[in-house]
Amino acid sequence: MSRRDERDDVPAGAAYRIDDLAHHSGVTVRTIRAYQDRGLLPSPERRGRANVYSDAHLTRLRQIADLLDRGYTLASIKELLEAWDTGRGLGGVLGLAAEVEGPWTDEEAVRISRTELVERFGGAPDESAVADAVDLGVLVPVPEDEDLFLVPSPQELAVAAELHAAGVPLSAIAGHLRELRGQVEHIAARLLEFTTEHVFALSLGQHRPPTEADAVEAAALVRRLRPLAQQTVDAELARAMRLFATRRLRRHLESDTNAEPVEESRSVLITASTIRAVEKLVGPDQVSAFVTAAAEREVQARALDALTANACEIR
């Protein structure tokens, strides 16, 4: 029997043999069978000697492909699809995922050639600097053209160009960005913990997985709260820059060389679990004072140990 004859055996309407389903969905026959074995795809309808798939199977395969593209594992996809099948809503969850995974900035990526890049940074090629930029994600190579790069954040590249024009070495800029990124990621993690505890737990904490209404409400919250993170960081950065720039200027302009030196503050990375442990001990408002006091006590203890050791050696 020919392939045409096989299709003729299938009743009119949205019905596919497995080869046809594979063709229309873009996945292999082997993958379709694997999805069935995992419970991700319903079994086909048996019609005579033929297994027949419907448009529902094709839609399910496209849903799975979309979720895989979003980074979900097959195990989590199975949970989401089961929620959809029991009426708890996949559309809302996908809408929430789109809000979270979408761009958190108004910037639009641009492309830049290697020649343009060299011109913006002084006219002398520096492959080491390019490698650092690629490693940091400031530049993303375009696979089909080795002399072309995607720039996810044109503002970030523009800042680097300004700093380099002012005399900052490219290696120093890359090192500074790595340090800054670690500190910003720590801030982002703390903001996310805060909003999860006080905001999203209220809408997502009652159901596993969330209902359609839960997911829609959470997506709306993301849209409302997303700019607040940027606004908060911008305001605090402006405050801190003014404070420390003023202190630095006063120190340089101080005419009395014997004046008491101004204490400087420096940021250090502390894991979120350590911060939470300290908060339980002394409360959120006293974390900075506690860490400072603990560090000072350790320094004093080591100084006393060193003095004691020196005294014992003299005797």
Short mmCIF file of C-alpha atoms in Angstrom, two decimals:
data_model
loop_
_atom_site.label_atom_id
_atom_site.label_comp_id
_atom_site.label_asym_id
_atom_site.label_seq_id
_atom_site.Cartn_x
_atom_site.Cartn_y
_atom_site.Cartn_z
CA MET A 1 0.00 0.00 0.00
CA SER A 2 1.37 3.39 -0.96
CA ARG A 3 1.70 6.40 1.39
CA ARG A 4 -1.17 8.06 -0.55
CA ASP A 5 -3.32 4.98 0.01
CA GLU A 6 -2.55 5.06 3.73
CA ARG A 7 -3.70 8.67 3.92
CA ASP A 8 -6.84 7.76 2.06
CA ASP A 9 -7.60 5.25 4.86
CA VAL A 10 -7.69 8.08 7.39
CA PRO A 11 -11.12 9.71 7.73
CA ALA A 12 -11.41 13.29 6.54
CA GLY A 13 -10.51 16.00 9.03
CA ALA A 14 -7.55 16.72 11.26
CA ALA A 15 -5.96 13.26 11.38
CA TYR A 16 -2.33 12.26 10.95
CA ARG A 17 -0.23 9.14 10.80
CA ILE A 18 2.87 9.36 12.96
CA ASP A 19 5.10 10.24 9.99
CA ASP A 20 2.76 13.08 9.02
CA LEU A 21 2.65 14.32 12.62
CA ALA A 22 6.44 14.34 12.74
CA HIS A 23 6.57 16.31 9.48
CA HIS A 24 4.08 18.96 10.61
CA SER A 25 5.50 19.33 14.13
CA GLY A 26 9.18 19.36 13.21
CA VAL A 27 10.11 16.57 15.64
CA THR A 28 11.18 13.04 14.86
CA VAL A 29 9.04 9.91 15.06
CA ARG A 30 11.36 8.65 17.78
CA THR A 31 10.79 11.82 19.82
CA ILE A 32 7.00 11.51 19.48
CA ARG A 33 7.14 7.96 20.82
CA ALA A 34 9.44 9.05 23.65
CA TYR A 35 6.96 11.79 24.63
CA GLN A 36 4.18 9.19 24.68
CA ASP A 37 6.26 6.91 26.94
CA ARG A 38 6.89 9.82 29.33
CA GLY A 39 3.21 10.72 29.46
CA LEU A 40 3.75 14.07 27.75
CA LEU A 41 1.69 13.16 24.69
CA PRO A 42 -1.65 11.28 24.75
CA SER A 43 -1.82 7.96 22.97
CA PRO A 44 -3.20 8.04 19.42
CA GLU A 45 -6.63 6.77 18.51
CA ARG A 46 -6.70 3.28 17.11
CA ARG A 47 -8.68 3.07 13.87
CA GLY A 48 -8.55 -0.37 12.40
CA ARG A 49 -4.89 -1.22 11.98
CA ALA A 50 -3.77 2.43 12.03
CA ASN A 51 -2.79 4.76 14.90
CA VAL A 52 -4.29 8.17 14.16
CA TYR A 53 -3.21 11.48 15.70
CA SER A 54 -5.29 14.66 15.78
CA ASP A 55 -4.69 18.41 15.81
CA ALA A 56 -4.67 18.15 19.62
CA HIS A 57 -1.49 16.07 19.38
CA LEU A 58 0.06 18.61 17.01
CA THR A 59 -0.83 21.47 19.39
CA ARG A 60 0.65 19.54 22.32
CA LEU A 61 3.93 18.96 20.46
CA ARG A 62 4.16 22.70 19.69
CA GLN A 63 3.49 23.53 23.35
CA ILE A 64 6.29 21.18 24.40
CA ALA A 65 8.68 22.75 21.87
CA ASP A 66 7.80 26.25 23.12
CA LEU A 67 8.41 25.27 26.75
CA LEU A 68 11.72 23.60 25.87
CA ASP A 69 12.79 26.81 24.12
CA ARG A 70 11.97 28.69 27.33
CA GLY A 71 14.37 26.46 29.28
CA TYR A 72 11.92 24.13 31.02
CA THR A 73 12.88 20.51 31.66
CA LEU A 74 10.70 17.65 30.45
CA ALA A 75 9.75 16.89 34.07
CA SER A 76 8.51 20.44 34.69
CA ILE A 77 6.78 20.47 31.29
CA LYS A 78 4.87 17.36 32.29
CA GLU A 79 3.65 19.10 35.47
CA LEU A 80 2.56 22.18 33.52
CA LEU A 81 0.73 20.12 30.92
CA GLU A 82 -1.01 18.10 33.62
CA ALA A 83 -2.13 21.39 35.17
CA TRP A 84 -3.48 22.46 31.81
CA ASP A 85 -5.31 19.17 31.31
CA THR A 86 -6.98 19.47 34.73
CA GLY A 87 -8.12 23.02 34.03
CA ARG A 88 -5.58 24.90 36.13
CA GLY A 89 -4.33 26.90 33.17
CA LEU A 90 -1.17 26.80 31.08
CA GLY A 91 -1.83 30.09 29.30
CA GLY A 92 -1.45 32.13 32.48
CA VAL A 93 1.78 30.34 33.41
CA LEU A 94 3.23 30.99 29.96
CA GLY A 95 2.19 34.63 30.22
CA LEU A 96 3.96 34.89 33.58
CA ALA A 97 7.05 33.21 32.11
CA ALA A 98 7.03 35.67 29.22
CA GLU A 99 6.94 38.60 31.66
CA VAL A 100 9.79 37.23 33.78
CA GLU A 101 11.97 36.01 30.91
CA GLY A 102 11.39 39.04 28.68
CA PRO A 103 13.66 42.09 28.56
CA TRP A 104 13.90 44.08 31.80
CA THR A 105 15.13 47.14 29.96
CA ASP A 106 14.00 49.35 27.09
CA GLU A 107 17.36 48.90 25.37
CA GLU A 108 17.39 47.17 22.01
CA ALA A 109 20.33 45.07 20.90
CA VAL A 110 22.37 46.32 17.95
CA ARG A 111 25.02 44.84 15.71
CA ILE A 112 28.55 46.12 15.36
CA SER A 113 31.34 45.05 13.01
CA ARG A 114 34.85 44.31 14.17
CA THR A 115 36.06 47.34 12.22
CA GLU A 116 33.55 49.65 13.95
CA LEU A 117 34.52 48.17 17.30
CA VAL A 118 38.21 48.88 16.74
CA GLU A 119 37.42 52.47 15.71
CA ARG A 120 35.32 53.09 18.85
CA PHE A 121 38.15 51.89 21.09
CA GLY A 122 41.11 53.83 19.78
CA GLY A 123 41.80 52.26 16.41
CA ALA A 124 44.16 49.51 17.57
CA PRO A 125 42.90 45.90 17.53
CA ASP A 126 42.95 44.15 20.93
CA GLU A 127 41.88 40.51 20.65
CA SER A 128 42.33 39.96 24.39
CA ALA A 129 39.86 42.75 25.14
CA VAL A 130 37.41 41.33 22.58
CA ALA A 131 37.70 37.91 24.23
CA ASP A 132 36.98 39.49 27.64
CA ALA A 133 33.93 41.28 26.22
CA VAL A 134 32.61 38.04 24.69
CA ASP A 135 33.20 36.19 27.96
CA LEU A 136 31.22 38.86 29.84
CA GLY A 137 28.42 38.86 27.28
CA VAL A 138 29.02 42.49 26.33
CA LEU A 139 29.62 41.19 22.81
CA VAL A 140 27.94 38.12 21.32
CA PRO A 141 29.51 36.63 18.17
CA VAL A 142 27.17 36.28 15.18
CA PRO A 143 27.57 32.64 14.02
CA GLU A 144 27.22 33.34 10.31
CA ASP A 145 29.75 36.21 10.29
CA GLU A 146 32.97 36.10 12.32
CA ASP A 147 33.48 39.86 11.88
CA LEU A 148 30.10 40.80 13.32
CA PHE A 149 28.92 41.01 16.95
CA LEU A 150 25.58 41.49 18.66
CA VAL A 151 25.61 44.11 21.43
CA PRO A 152 22.85 43.27 23.97
CA SER A 153 23.38 46.56 25.86
CA PRO A 154 24.57 49.47 23.70
CA GLN A 155 24.70 51.63 26.86
CA GLU A 156 27.17 49.27 28.52
CA LEU A 157 29.42 49.31 25.46
CA ALA A 158 29.18 53.11 25.28
CA VAL A 159 30.26 53.42 28.93
CA ALA A 160 33.26 51.18 28.26
CA ALA A 161 34.22 53.32 25.25
CA GLU A 162 34.00 56.53 27.32
CA LEU A 163 36.10 55.06 30.12
CA HIS A 164 38.72 53.86 27.65
CA ALA A 165 38.80 57.29 25.98
CA ALA A 166 39.39 58.78 29.43
CA GLY A 167 42.48 56.62 29.86
CA VAL A 168 41.19 53.47 31.62
CA PRO A 169 42.83 50.28 30.25
CA LEU A 170 40.44 47.78 28.71
CA SER A 171 41.66 45.03 31.05
CA ALA A 172 40.81 47.23 34.04
CA ILE A 173 37.33 47.91 32.61
CA ALA A 174 36.70 44.17 32.22
CA GLY A 175 37.90 43.47 35.75
CA HIS A 176 35.74 46.25 37.16
CA LEU A 177 32.68 44.93 35.30
CA ARG A 178 33.21 41.43 36.69
CA GLU A 179 33.39 42.82 40.24
CA LEU A 180 30.40 45.10 39.69
CA ARG A 181 28.35 42.29 38.17
CA GLY A 182 28.88 40.12 41.23
CA GLN A 183 27.71 42.91 43.52
CA VAL A 184 24.69 43.74 41.35
CA GLU A 185 23.68 40.07 41.16
CA HIS A 186 23.79 39.99 44.97
CA ILE A 187 21.47 43.03 45.07
CA ALA A 188 19.14 41.42 42.52
CA ALA A 189 18.98 38.21 44.56
CA ARG A 190 18.08 40.15 47.71
CA LEU A 191 15.39 42.16 45.89
CA LEU A 192 13.95 38.96 44.46
CA GLU A 193 13.89 37.30 47.89
CA PHE A 194 12.17 40.36 49.31
CA THR A 195 9.46 40.56 46.65
CA THR A 196 8.92 36.79 46.67
CA GLU A 197 8.43 36.74 50.44
CA HIS A 198 6.18 39.79 50.68
CA VAL A 199 4.41 39.91 47.30
CA PHE A 200 4.48 36.80 45.13
CA ALA A 201 4.05 34.31 47.97
CA LEU A 202 0.56 35.74 48.42
CA SER A 203 -0.50 34.97 44.86
CA LEU A 204 1.58 31.88 44.06
CA GLY A 205 1.99 30.22 47.44
CA GLN A 206 -1.48 28.74 47.76
CA HIS A 207 -1.50 26.44 44.73
CA ARG A 208 1.00 24.05 43.21
CA PRO A 209 0.95 24.56 40.27
CA PRO A 210 -0.79 27.96 40.20
CA THR A 211 -4.23 28.44 38.75
CA GLU A 212 -4.84 30.53 35.66
CA ALA A 213 -6.00 33.45 37.85
CA ASP A 214 -2.92 33.14 40.09
CA ALA A 215 -0.55 33.26 37.12
CA VAL A 216 -2.36 36.18 35.48
CA GLU A 217 -2.23 38.14 38.76
CA ALA A 218 1.47 37.37 39.21
CA ALA A 219 2.23 38.46 35.61
CA ALA A 220 0.49 41.78 36.29
CA LEU A 221 2.58 42.20 39.46
CA VAL A 222 5.78 41.60 37.50
CA ARG A 223 4.80 44.33 35.03
CA ARG A 224 4.12 46.74 37.91
CA LEU A 225 7.16 45.90 40.03
CA ARG A 226 9.77 45.43 37.30
CA PRO A 227 10.60 49.16 36.92
CA LEU A 228 10.66 49.62 40.71
CA ALA A 229 13.85 47.57 41.04
CA GLN A 230 15.65 49.84 38.57
CA GLN A 231 14.27 52.99 40.21
CA THR A 232 15.32 51.85 43.68
CA VAL A 233 18.86 50.98 42.59
CA ASP A 234 19.18 54.22 40.62
CA ALA A 235 18.11 56.31 43.63
CA GLU A 236 20.39 54.49 46.06
CA LEU A 237 23.34 54.60 43.65
CA ALA A 238 22.87 58.36 43.18
CA ARG A 239 22.76 58.85 46.95
CA ALA A 240 25.87 56.74 47.54
CA MET A 241 27.82 58.36 44.69
CA ARG A 242 27.08 61.84 46.02
CA LEU A 243 28.06 60.81 49.56
CA PHE A 244 31.38 59.20 48.66
CA ALA A 245 32.30 61.70 45.94
CA THR A 246 31.78 64.52 48.44
CA ARG A 247 33.93 62.78 51.03
CA ARG A 248 36.67 62.12 48.50
CA LEU A 249 36.63 65.73 47.30
CA ARG A 250 36.82 67.07 50.85
CA ARG A 251 39.75 64.82 51.64
CA HIS A 252 41.68 66.05 48.61
CA LEU A 253 40.90 69.70 49.35
CA GLU A 254 41.63 69.45 53.06
CA SER A 255 44.40 71.94 53.88
CA ASP A 256 45.16 70.52 57.31
CA THR A 257 47.26 67.44 56.67
CA ASN A 258 46.86 66.40 60.30
CA ALA A 259 43.09 66.38 60.11
CA GLU A 260 41.41 63.17 61.19
CA PRO A 261 41.07 60.91 58.14
CA VAL A 262 37.57 60.26 56.85
CA GLU A 263 36.37 56.69 57.24
CA GLU A 264 35.67 55.02 53.93
CA SER A 265 33.15 52.27 53.32
CA ARG A 266 33.76 49.32 51.03
CA SER A 267 31.34 46.72 49.77
CA VAL A 268 32.02 43.02 50.27
CA LEU A 269 30.08 40.02 48.99
CA ILE A 270 28.33 37.98 51.67
CA THR A 271 26.16 34.99 50.79
CA ALA A 272 22.42 35.36 51.14
CA SER A 273 22.29 32.45 53.62
CA THR A 274 24.76 34.26 55.92
CA ILE A 275 22.74 37.48 55.70
CA ARG A 276 19.56 35.60 56.62
CA ALA A 277 21.30 33.98 59.60
CA VAL A 278 22.49 37.38 60.85
CA GLU A 279 19.01 38.86 60.36
CA LYS A 280 17.57 36.15 62.58
CA LEU A 281 20.11 37.02 65.28
CA VAL A 282 19.93 40.82 65.31
CA GLY A 283 17.18 41.86 62.90
CA PRO A 284 17.42 43.29 59.34
CA ASP A 285 18.28 46.82 60.54
CA GLN A 286 21.36 45.71 62.47
CA VAL A 287 23.04 43.47 59.90
CA SER A 288 25.67 46.05 58.88
CA ALA A 289 26.54 46.93 62.48
CA PHE A 290 26.79 43.26 63.46
CA VAL A 291 29.07 42.33 60.55
CA THR A 292 31.28 45.37 61.25
CA ALA A 293 31.53 44.56 64.95
CA ALA A 294 32.28 40.89 64.27
CA ALA A 295 35.04 41.79 61.82
CA GLU A 296 36.56 44.34 64.24
CA ARG A 297 36.48 41.81 67.07
CA GLU A 298 38.27 39.25 64.91
CA VAL A 299 40.95 41.80 63.94
CA GLN A 300 41.48 42.77 67.60
CA ALA A 301 41.68 39.13 68.66
CA ARG A 302 44.36 38.43 66.08
CA ALA A 303 46.28 41.53 67.12
CA LEU A 304 46.21 40.37 70.76
CA ASP A 305 47.35 36.89 69.71
CA ALA A 306 50.26 38.42 67.78
CA LEU A 307 51.30 40.60 70.75
CA THR A 308 51.13 37.61 73.11
CA ALA A 309 53.22 35.50 70.76
CA ASN A 310 55.85 38.23 70.46
CA ALA A 311 56.03 38.59 74.27
CA CYS A 312 56.55 34.86 74.71
CA GLU A 313 59.39 34.89 72.14
CA ILE A 314 61.15 37.77 73.97
CA ARG A 315 61.07 35.90 77.25
#
